[in-house]
Amino acid sequence: MRLTAEEEAIRAGRRGEPARRALEMQLAVGDFFGAERMVPVTSAHLTGDPESMGEAGLAFVEDLVRQGARFVVPATTNSCNVDFDLYRSLGQPEEVAEKERRLRALITAMGGTLLTSCANYQALGPPAFGESLAWGDTGAVIYANAVCGARSNFEGGPASYAAALTGRVPAYGMHLDACRRGTHLVQVRDQPRCVSDWGALGVFVGRQLTNYWLVPVFSGIEAAPDADALKHLGATLASYGSLAMFHIVGVTPEARTLDEAFGGRPPRETIAVEPGALERTYSSFVPEKPEVDVVVFGTPHLSIEEIRRLAALLDGATVNPRTMLLLTTSAPIKAMADREGRTRVIEAAGGRIAVGVCYYIMSPREMARRHGLRTIVTDSAKLANIIAAYGYNPIFRPTARCVEAAVAGRIPR
């Protein structure tokens, strides 16, 4: 790889041992992917929570701090494992909270910002078109690439820390024009009508395109999606298909026309989303029993608009006493919900809003054991995909039907 004078200085250790080690790691990654140079980034979004990184990951970060590591670009944190106000009542082990405290102290020592959100673009504002990033959460990355026109690969675990220490990443994948162009045409004839329908569309396509290097181009969309719809579509494509980029003709910034989306090349294949496809996608999540143990909203984190809709649906209702209702969001959005009185309405109905967490990293096995949880109902297709690995029976349904399930304690037909 061609290195600048500054990068050569980092490699020589003149910015300290942590930055030198980080750059060597990045050069190895760059060599693997055939990168010819590095590209400066404006921010890093750190992945790696104590639940997923384990003791080895914590030791890696502790070693960086011992060597005096400091981040050189703004670095925010992804979702965390515990809400310190709720974790005891939710049945999360004390050791999980202790690891969370350790990691937070380490990140703060390196100059990071404890945002604890998987929707950082809604908590702090989206990146600009053309901005190069080193973000880690897959849902945040695909949103930045597709919706904002910024550029980032999935910088997972140590890679996101390395980027925060050097301020650059290897120039491969989504940093290159050629990798951002469409590969598959998706003709949509079953129109999404609500946020969760966009998730269902993501499931339908993500189950067929399971390769990071593929880029679906959606055409035939009749009504432009809002930010939450795009958030759910992207997060679902990233979860089911490991995709990092998509286009919607006439909506996303690099797809003003079909020809621009494909860069003048023909699509490799065409996928047709025929009428009824979205409803069949919901039906593919089959309940083992009619009773509902837990209803969860917020993967990715809820926006204020989503909380407003949920508060309206729950206003005057009462959640079934045998069913847990949990919403997850970021601290800035929770503060807005508090000020607007939405939190009070949701709590009066029997729900709780947890801050900074996503359910699938909240020690879900321990919570299931403590509360006898098995059937989980959610309007998040991403959560429905992941949580099955923790022994849950996930049921993906539209938002209103999830609220009905929470109130009735049973899955509506």
CSV table of C-alpha atoms in Angstrom, one decimal:
chain,number,residue,atom,x,y,z
A,1,MET,CA,0.0,0.0,0.0
A,2,ARG,CA,1.1,3.5,-0.7
A,3,LEU,CA,1.5,5.4,2.6
A,4,THR,CA,1.6,9.2,3.1
A,5,ALA,CA,4.4,10.8,5.2
A,6,GLU,CA,2.0,11.0,8.1
A,7,GLU,CA,1.2,7.3,7.8
A,8,GLU,CA,4.9,6.4,7.6
A,9,ALA,CA,5.4,8.4,10.8
A,10,ILE,CA,2.6,6.4,12.6
A,11,ARG,CA,4.2,3.2,11.3
A,12,ALA,CA,7.6,4.3,12.7
A,13,GLY,CA,6.0,4.7,16.2
A,14,ARG,CA,6.2,8.5,16.3
A,15,ARG,CA,2.5,8.7,17.4
A,16,GLY,CA,2.9,6.1,20.1
A,17,GLU,CA,2.8,2.3,20.3
A,18,PRO,CA,-1.0,1.9,20.2
A,19,ALA,CA,-1.3,3.9,16.9
A,20,ARG,CA,1.6,1.9,15.4
A,21,ARG,CA,0.0,-1.4,16.3
A,22,ALA,CA,-3.3,-0.1,15.0
A,23,LEU,CA,-1.8,0.9,11.6
A,24,GLU,CA,-0.1,-2.4,11.2
A,25,MET,CA,-3.4,-4.2,11.8
A,26,GLN,CA,-5.0,-2.0,9.2
A,27,LEU,CA,-2.2,-2.6,6.7
A,28,ALA,CA,-2.8,-6.3,7.1
A,29,VAL,CA,-6.5,-5.8,6.4
A,30,GLY,CA,-5.8,-3.6,3.5
A,31,ASP,CA,-3.4,-6.1,2.0
A,32,PHE,CA,-6.0,-8.9,2.3
A,33,PHE,CA,-8.6,-6.8,0.4
A,34,GLY,CA,-6.1,-5.4,-2.1
A,35,ALA,CA,-6.3,-1.8,-0.9
A,36,GLU,CA,-3.8,0.5,-2.6
A,37,ARG,CA,-3.9,3.3,0.0
A,38,MET,CA,-5.5,4.5,3.2
A,39,VAL,CA,-8.4,7.0,3.4
A,40,PRO,CA,-8.8,9.6,6.3
A,41,VAL,CA,-12.1,9.3,8.2
A,42,THR,CA,-14.0,12.0,10.1
A,43,SER,CA,-15.4,9.7,12.8
A,44,ALA,CA,-15.4,6.2,14.3
A,45,HIS,CA,-18.4,4.4,15.7
A,46,LEU,CA,-17.0,1.8,18.1
A,47,THR,CA,-18.5,-1.7,18.2
A,48,GLY,CA,-17.7,-4.3,20.8
A,49,ASP,CA,-19.9,-4.5,23.9
A,50,PRO,CA,-18.8,-6.6,26.9
A,51,GLU,CA,-21.5,-9.3,26.0
A,52,SER,CA,-20.0,-9.9,22.5
A,53,MET,CA,-16.4,-9.0,23.0
A,54,GLY,CA,-15.8,-11.1,26.1
A,55,GLU,CA,-12.8,-11.0,28.4
A,56,ALA,CA,-10.4,-11.1,25.4
A,57,GLY,CA,-11.9,-8.0,23.9
A,58,LEU,CA,-11.9,-6.1,27.3
A,59,ALA,CA,-8.2,-7.1,27.7
A,60,PHE,CA,-7.5,-5.7,24.3
A,61,VAL,CA,-9.0,-2.3,25.2
A,62,GLU,CA,-7.4,-2.3,28.6
A,63,ASP,CA,-4.0,-2.9,27.0
A,64,LEU,CA,-4.5,0.1,24.7
A,65,VAL,CA,-5.3,2.3,27.7
A,66,ARG,CA,-2.2,1.1,29.6
A,67,GLN,CA,-0.1,2.2,26.7
A,68,GLY,CA,-1.6,5.7,26.7
A,69,ALA,CA,-3.9,5.3,23.6
A,70,ARG,CA,-5.9,8.4,22.6
A,71,PHE,CA,-8.5,8.6,19.8
A,72,VAL,CA,-7.6,11.2,17.1
A,73,VAL,CA,-11.1,11.4,15.5
A,74,PRO,CA,-14.5,11.7,17.2
A,75,ALA,CA,-15.4,8.2,18.5
A,76,THR,CA,-18.9,7.2,19.7
A,77,THR,CA,-20.1,4.0,21.2
A,78,ASN,CA,-22.6,1.5,19.9
A,79,SER,CA,-25.4,0.0,22.0
A,80,CYS,CA,-24.4,-1.3,25.4
A,81,ASN,CA,-25.5,-4.2,27.6
A,82,VAL,CA,-27.2,-2.6,30.5
A,83,ASP,CA,-29.4,0.4,31.4
A,84,PHE,CA,-28.0,1.1,34.9
A,85,ASP,CA,-31.5,2.2,36.1
A,86,LEU,CA,-33.2,-1.0,35.0
A,87,TYR,CA,-30.8,-3.9,34.8
A,88,ARG,CA,-31.5,-5.3,38.3
A,89,SER,CA,-35.3,-5.3,37.8
A,90,LEU,CA,-34.8,-6.9,34.3
A,91,GLY,CA,-32.8,-9.7,35.8
A,92,GLN,CA,-29.4,-9.0,34.3
A,93,PRO,CA,-26.4,-10.3,36.2
A,94,GLU,CA,-24.3,-7.9,38.2
A,95,GLU,CA,-21.2,-9.1,36.5
A,96,VAL,CA,-22.6,-7.8,33.2
A,97,ALA,CA,-23.1,-4.4,34.6
A,98,GLU,CA,-19.5,-4.4,36.1
A,99,LYS,CA,-18.0,-5.2,32.7
A,100,GLU,CA,-20.0,-2.4,31.2
A,101,ARG,CA,-18.6,0.0,33.8
A,102,ARG,CA,-15.1,-1.2,33.0
A,103,LEU,CA,-15.5,-0.7,29.2
A,104,ARG,CA,-17.1,2.7,29.6
A,105,ALA,CA,-14.2,3.9,31.8
A,106,LEU,CA,-11.7,2.7,29.3
A,107,ILE,CA,-13.4,4.4,26.3
A,108,THR,CA,-13.7,7.6,28.3
A,109,ALA,CA,-10.0,7.4,29.1
A,110,MET,CA,-9.2,7.3,25.4
A,111,GLY,CA,-11.4,10.3,24.6
A,112,GLY,CA,-14.5,8.5,23.3
A,113,THR,CA,-18.1,9.6,23.7
A,114,LEU,CA,-20.5,7.3,25.5
A,115,LEU,CA,-23.4,7.7,23.0
A,116,THR,CA,-24.5,4.0,23.3
A,117,SER,CA,-26.7,3.9,20.3
A,118,CYS,CA,-27.0,1.8,17.2
A,119,ALA,CA,-28.9,4.7,15.5
A,120,ASN,CA,-26.2,7.3,16.0
A,121,TYR,CA,-27.3,9.1,12.8
A,122,GLN,CA,-30.7,9.9,14.5
A,123,ALA,CA,-29.2,10.7,18.0
A,124,LEU,CA,-26.4,13.1,16.8
A,125,GLY,CA,-27.3,13.8,13.2
A,126,PRO,CA,-26.4,12.1,9.9
A,127,PRO,CA,-23.1,12.2,8.1
A,128,ALA,CA,-22.6,14.3,5.0
A,129,PHE,CA,-22.6,13.1,1.4
A,130,GLY,CA,-19.1,11.8,0.5
A,131,GLU,CA,-17.8,11.7,4.1
A,132,SER,CA,-15.5,8.8,4.9
A,133,LEU,CA,-16.3,7.0,8.1
A,134,ALA,CA,-15.1,4.1,10.3
A,135,TRP,CA,-18.4,2.9,11.7
A,136,GLY,CA,-19.0,-0.5,13.2
A,137,ASP,CA,-22.7,-1.2,13.7
A,138,THR,CA,-24.0,-2.9,10.5
A,139,GLY,CA,-27.3,-1.1,10.5
A,140,ALA,CA,-25.6,2.3,11.0
A,141,VAL,CA,-23.1,1.6,8.2
A,142,ILE,CA,-25.7,0.6,5.6
A,143,TYR,CA,-27.8,3.7,6.5
A,144,ALA,CA,-24.7,6.0,6.1
A,145,ASN,CA,-23.8,4.4,2.8
A,146,ALA,CA,-27.2,4.2,1.2
A,147,VAL,CA,-29.2,7.0,2.6
A,148,CYS,CA,-26.5,9.6,3.4
A,149,GLY,CA,-24.1,8.8,0.6
A,150,ALA,CA,-21.3,8.7,3.1
A,151,ARG,CA,-18.7,5.8,2.9
A,152,SER,CA,-17.9,3.1,5.4
A,153,ASN,CA,-17.2,-0.6,5.6
A,154,PHE,CA,-18.3,-2.7,8.6
A,155,GLU,CA,-15.5,-1.8,11.0
A,156,GLY,CA,-16.2,-4.4,13.6
A,157,GLY,CA,-14.5,-4.9,17.0
A,158,PRO,CA,-10.8,-4.0,17.1
A,159,ALA,CA,-11.0,-2.5,13.6
A,160,SER,CA,-13.2,0.3,14.8
A,161,TYR,CA,-10.7,1.1,17.6
A,162,ALA,CA,-7.8,1.0,15.2
A,163,ALA,CA,-9.5,3.5,13.0
A,164,ALA,CA,-10.2,5.8,16.0
A,165,LEU,CA,-6.5,5.7,16.9
A,166,THR,CA,-5.1,6.3,13.4
A,167,GLY,CA,-7.9,8.4,11.9
A,168,ARG,CA,-7.9,6.4,8.7
A,169,VAL,CA,-8.9,3.1,7.2
A,170,PRO,CA,-7.8,1.0,4.2
A,171,ALA,CA,-9.5,2.1,1.0
A,172,TYR,CA,-11.4,-0.9,-0.1
A,173,GLY,CA,-15.1,-2.0,-0.4
A,174,MET,CA,-17.6,0.8,0.2
A,175,HIS,CA,-14.9,3.5,0.0
A,176,LEU,CA,-14.6,2.7,-3.8
A,177,ASP,CA,-17.1,3.8,-6.4
A,178,ALA,CA,-17.0,0.4,-8.2
A,179,CYS,CA,-18.2,-1.4,-5.0
A,180,ARG,CA,-21.2,0.9,-4.5
A,181,ARG,CA,-22.9,0.3,-7.8
A,182,GLY,CA,-26.0,-1.8,-8.0
A,183,THR,CA,-25.8,-5.5,-8.8
A,184,HIS,CA,-29.4,-6.8,-8.5
A,185,LEU,CA,-32.6,-5.1,-9.6
A,186,VAL,CA,-35.5,-5.5,-7.1
A,187,GLN,CA,-38.9,-4.8,-8.8
A,188,VAL,CA,-41.3,-3.9,-5.9
A,189,ARG,CA,-45.0,-4.7,-6.7
A,190,ASP,CA,-46.1,-5.2,-3.1
A,191,GLN,CA,-45.9,-1.7,-1.6
A,192,PRO,CA,-44.7,-1.2,2.0
A,193,ARG,CA,-47.4,0.6,4.0
A,194,CYS,CA,-45.7,1.0,7.4
A,195,VAL,CA,-42.2,0.9,9.0
A,196,SER,CA,-42.3,-2.8,9.7
A,197,ASP,CA,-43.3,-3.5,6.1
A,198,TRP,CA,-40.0,-2.0,5.0
A,199,GLY,CA,-38.3,-4.5,7.4
A,200,ALA,CA,-40.3,-7.3,5.7
A,201,LEU,CA,-39.1,-6.1,2.4
A,202,GLY,CA,-35.6,-6.3,3.7
A,203,VAL,CA,-36.2,-9.9,4.9
A,204,PHE,CA,-37.5,-10.9,1.5
A,205,VAL,CA,-34.5,-9.5,-0.3
A,206,GLY,CA,-31.9,-10.2,2.4
A,207,ARG,CA,-32.7,-13.9,2.4
A,208,GLN,CA,-31.9,-14.1,-1.3
A,209,LEU,CA,-28.8,-11.8,-1.4
A,210,THR,CA,-26.4,-13.0,1.2
A,211,ASN,CA,-23.1,-11.5,0.2
A,212,TYR,CA,-21.4,-8.3,1.4
A,213,TRP,CA,-20.5,-7.3,-2.1
A,214,LEU,CA,-24.0,-7.4,-3.6
A,215,VAL,CA,-26.0,-4.1,-3.9
A,216,PRO,CA,-29.8,-4.3,-4.5
A,217,VAL,CA,-31.5,-1.5,-6.4
A,218,PHE,CA,-35.2,-1.1,-5.5
A,219,SER,CA,-37.5,0.2,-8.2
A,220,GLY,CA,-41.3,0.6,-8.4
A,221,ILE,CA,-41.6,2.2,-4.9
A,222,GLU,CA,-44.7,4.4,-5.1
A,223,ALA,CA,-44.3,6.5,-1.9
A,224,ALA,CA,-41.0,7.8,-0.7
A,225,PRO,CA,-40.0,6.2,2.6
A,226,ASP,CA,-39.2,8.3,5.7
A,227,ALA,CA,-36.0,8.0,7.8
A,228,ASP,CA,-37.4,5.3,10.0
A,229,ALA,CA,-38.5,3.2,7.0
A,230,LEU,CA,-35.1,3.5,5.5
A,231,LYS,CA,-33.5,2.6,8.9
A,232,HIS,CA,-35.5,-0.6,9.1
A,233,LEU,CA,-34.9,-1.6,5.5
A,234,GLY,CA,-31.2,-1.1,5.8
A,235,ALA,CA,-30.8,-2.8,9.2
A,236,THR,CA,-32.7,-5.8,7.9
A,237,LEU,CA,-30.7,-6.1,4.7
A,238,ALA,CA,-27.5,-5.9,6.8
A,239,SER,CA,-28.8,-8.5,9.2
A,240,TYR,CA,-30.2,-11.1,6.8
A,241,GLY,CA,-27.9,-10.5,3.8
A,242,SER,CA,-24.7,-8.9,5.3
A,243,LEU,CA,-25.3,-6.1,2.8
A,244,ALA,CA,-23.6,-2.7,3.3
A,245,MET,CA,-25.3,-0.8,0.5
A,246,PHE,CA,-28.6,-0.4,-1.4
A,247,HIS,CA,-30.3,2.1,-3.7
A,248,ILE,CA,-33.8,3.2,-4.2
A,249,VAL,CA,-34.3,4.8,-7.5
A,250,GLY,CA,-35.4,8.4,-7.1
A,251,VAL,CA,-34.8,8.4,-3.3
A,252,THR,CA,-31.2,7.6,-2.3
A,253,PRO,CA,-28.6,10.1,-3.4
A,254,GLU,CA,-26.5,7.8,-5.7
A,255,ALA,CA,-29.6,6.5,-7.6
A,256,ARG,CA,-31.3,9.5,-9.2
A,257,THR,CA,-31.9,7.2,-12.1
A,258,LEU,CA,-31.8,3.4,-12.7
A,259,ASP,CA,-28.8,3.9,-14.9
A,260,GLU,CA,-26.9,5.9,-12.3
A,261,ALA,CA,-27.6,3.2,-9.6
A,262,PHE,CA,-26.1,0.5,-11.8
A,263,GLY,CA,-23.3,2.7,-13.1
A,264,GLY,CA,-24.3,2.0,-16.6
A,265,ARG,CA,-24.0,-1.8,-16.2
A,266,PRO,CA,-26.9,-4.3,-16.6
A,267,PRO,CA,-28.2,-6.0,-13.4
A,268,ARG,CA,-26.9,-9.5,-12.8
A,269,GLU,CA,-30.4,-10.7,-11.9
A,270,THR,CA,-33.9,-9.4,-11.1
A,271,ILE,CA,-35.9,-10.1,-8.0
A,272,ALA,CA,-39.7,-9.6,-8.2
A,273,VAL,CA,-41.6,-8.7,-5.0
A,274,GLU,CA,-45.0,-9.8,-6.1
A,275,PRO,CA,-48.3,-8.9,-4.2
A,276,GLY,CA,-48.6,-10.9,-1.0
A,277,ALA,CA,-44.8,-11.3,-0.6
A,278,LEU,CA,-44.7,-9.1,2.5
A,279,GLU,CA,-47.5,-10.8,4.3
A,280,ARG,CA,-46.0,-14.2,3.5
A,281,THR,CA,-42.7,-12.9,5.0
A,282,TYR,CA,-44.5,-12.1,8.3
A,283,SER,CA,-46.2,-15.5,8.2
A,284,SER,CA,-42.8,-17.2,8.0
A,285,PHE,CA,-42.3,-16.4,11.7
A,286,VAL,CA,-44.5,-19.1,13.2
A,287,PRO,CA,-45.5,-19.0,16.9
A,288,GLU,CA,-45.2,-22.1,19.0
A,289,LYS,CA,-48.0,-21.0,21.2
A,290,PRO,CA,-50.6,-18.1,21.3
A,291,GLU,CA,-49.4,-16.6,24.5
A,292,VAL,CA,-46.8,-13.8,24.4
A,293,ASP,CA,-44.0,-13.6,26.9
A,294,VAL,CA,-42.3,-10.4,25.8
A,295,VAL,CA,-42.9,-7.6,23.3
A,296,VAL,CA,-39.8,-5.5,22.2
A,297,PHE,CA,-39.5,-2.4,20.1
A,298,GLY,CA,-36.3,-0.7,19.2
A,299,THR,CA,-33.7,-2.6,17.2
A,300,PRO,CA,-32.3,-0.3,15.8
A,301,HIS,CA,-33.0,2.3,18.5
A,302,LEU,CA,-36.4,4.0,18.3
A,303,SER,CA,-36.6,7.5,16.9
A,304,ILE,CA,-38.8,10.1,18.6
A,305,GLU,CA,-41.4,9.6,15.9
A,306,GLU,CA,-41.6,5.9,16.6
A,307,ILE,CA,-42.0,6.6,20.3
A,308,ARG,CA,-44.8,9.1,19.6
A,309,ARG,CA,-46.6,6.4,17.5
A,310,LEU,CA,-46.2,3.8,20.2
A,311,ALA,CA,-47.4,6.2,22.9
A,312,ALA,CA,-50.5,7.0,20.9
A,313,LEU,CA,-51.2,3.3,20.4
A,314,LEU,CA,-50.7,2.6,24.2
A,315,ASP,CA,-52.6,5.7,25.5
A,316,GLY,CA,-55.2,4.4,27.9
A,317,ALA,CA,-54.3,0.7,27.3
A,318,THR,CA,-53.0,-1.8,29.8
A,319,VAL,CA,-50.3,-4.3,29.0
A,320,ASN,CA,-51.2,-7.9,30.0
A,321,PRO,CA,-49.7,-8.7,33.4
A,322,ARG,CA,-48.1,-11.9,32.0
A,323,THR,CA,-46.4,-10.0,29.2
A,324,MET,CA,-43.3,-7.8,29.4
A,325,LEU,CA,-43.2,-4.7,27.2
A,326,LEU,CA,-39.8,-3.1,26.5
A,327,LEU,CA,-38.8,-0.2,24.3
A,328,THR,CA,-35.1,0.6,23.6
A,329,THR,CA,-33.7,3.9,22.4
A,330,SER,CA,-30.8,6.3,22.9
A,331,ALA,CA,-30.4,8.8,25.8
A,332,PRO,CA,-31.1,11.9,23.7
A,333,ILE,CA,-34.3,10.4,22.3
A,334,LYS,CA,-35.4,9.2,25.7
A,335,ALA,CA,-34.9,12.7,27.1
A,336,MET,CA,-37.2,14.1,24.3
A,337,ALA,CA,-39.8,11.4,25.1
A,338,ASP,CA,-39.6,12.4,28.8
A,339,ARG,CA,-40.1,16.1,28.0
A,340,GLU,CA,-43.1,15.4,25.7
A,341,GLY,CA,-44.8,13.1,28.3
A,342,ARG,CA,-44.5,10.0,26.0
A,343,THR,CA,-42.6,8.1,28.6
A,344,ARG,CA,-45.3,8.7,31.2
A,345,VAL,CA,-48.0,7.4,28.8
A,346,ILE,CA,-46.0,4.3,28.0
A,347,GLU,CA,-45.1,3.5,31.6
A,348,ALA,CA,-48.8,4.1,32.7
A,349,ALA,CA,-49.7,1.3,30.2
A,350,GLY,CA,-47.1,-1.0,31.8
A,351,GLY,CA,-44.2,-0.6,29.4
A,352,ARG,CA,-40.6,0.4,30.1
A,353,ILE,CA,-38.1,2.4,28.0
A,354,ALA,CA,-34.5,1.2,28.4
A,355,VAL,CA,-31.7,3.6,27.4
A,356,GLY,CA,-28.6,2.6,25.3
A,357,VAL,CA,-29.3,-1.1,25.1
A,358,CYS,CA,-30.5,-3.5,22.4
A,359,TYR,CA,-32.4,-6.5,23.6
A,360,TYR,CA,-30.2,-9.1,22.0
A,361,ILE,CA,-27.1,-7.9,23.9
A,362,MET,CA,-28.9,-7.6,27.2
A,363,SER,CA,-27.9,-11.1,28.4
A,364,PRO,CA,-31.1,-12.4,26.9
A,365,ARG,CA,-30.5,-16.0,28.0
A,366,GLU,CA,-30.4,-14.9,31.7
A,367,MET,CA,-33.5,-12.8,31.3
A,368,ALA,CA,-35.3,-15.7,29.7
A,369,ARG,CA,-34.4,-18.0,32.6
A,370,ARG,CA,-35.3,-15.4,35.2
A,371,HIS,CA,-38.7,-14.4,33.7
A,372,GLY,CA,-39.6,-17.6,31.8
A,373,LEU,CA,-39.4,-15.9,28.4
A,374,ARG,CA,-39.7,-17.9,25.2
A,375,THR,CA,-42.1,-16.2,22.7
A,376,ILE,CA,-40.9,-12.7,21.7
A,377,VAL,CA,-43.0,-10.4,19.5
A,378,THR,CA,-41.4,-7.5,17.7
A,379,ASP,CA,-41.8,-5.2,14.8
A,380,SER,CA,-38.0,-5.4,14.3
A,381,ALA,CA,-37.0,-7.9,11.6
A,382,LYS,CA,-33.4,-7.5,12.7
A,383,LEU,CA,-34.2,-8.5,16.3
A,384,ALA,CA,-36.3,-11.4,15.1
A,385,ASN,CA,-33.4,-12.7,13.1
A,386,ILE,CA,-30.8,-12.5,15.9
A,387,ILE,CA,-32.8,-13.4,19.0
A,388,ALA,CA,-33.6,-17.0,17.8
A,389,ALA,CA,-29.9,-17.8,18.5
A,390,TYR,CA,-30.6,-17.1,22.2
A,391,GLY,CA,-33.4,-19.7,22.5
A,392,TYR,CA,-36.4,-17.5,21.8
A,393,ASN,CA,-39.3,-18.1,19.4
A,394,PRO,CA,-39.3,-14.8,17.5
A,395,ILE,CA,-42.5,-13.5,15.9
A,396,PHE,CA,-42.1,-10.5,13.5
A,397,ARG,CA,-45.3,-8.5,13.0
A,398,PRO,CA,-46.4,-4.9,12.1
A,399,THR,CA,-46.1,-2.4,14.9
A,400,ALA,CA,-49.9,-2.1,15.7
A,401,ARG,CA,-50.3,-5.9,15.9
A,402,CYS,CA,-47.3,-6.0,18.3
A,403,VAL,CA,-49.1,-3.5,20.6
A,404,GLU,CA,-52.2,-5.6,20.3
A,405,ALA,CA,-50.2,-8.6,21.4
A,406,ALA,CA,-48.8,-6.8,24.4
A,407,VAL,CA,-52.2,-5.7,25.6
A,408,ALA,CA,-54.0,-9.1,25.0
A,409,GLY,CA,-51.0,-11.2,26.0
A,410,ARG,CA,-51.7,-13.3,22.9
A,411,ILE,CA,-50.7,-13.1,19.3
A,412,PRO,CA,-53.5,-11.7,17.2
A,413,ARG,CA,-54.7,-13.7,14.2
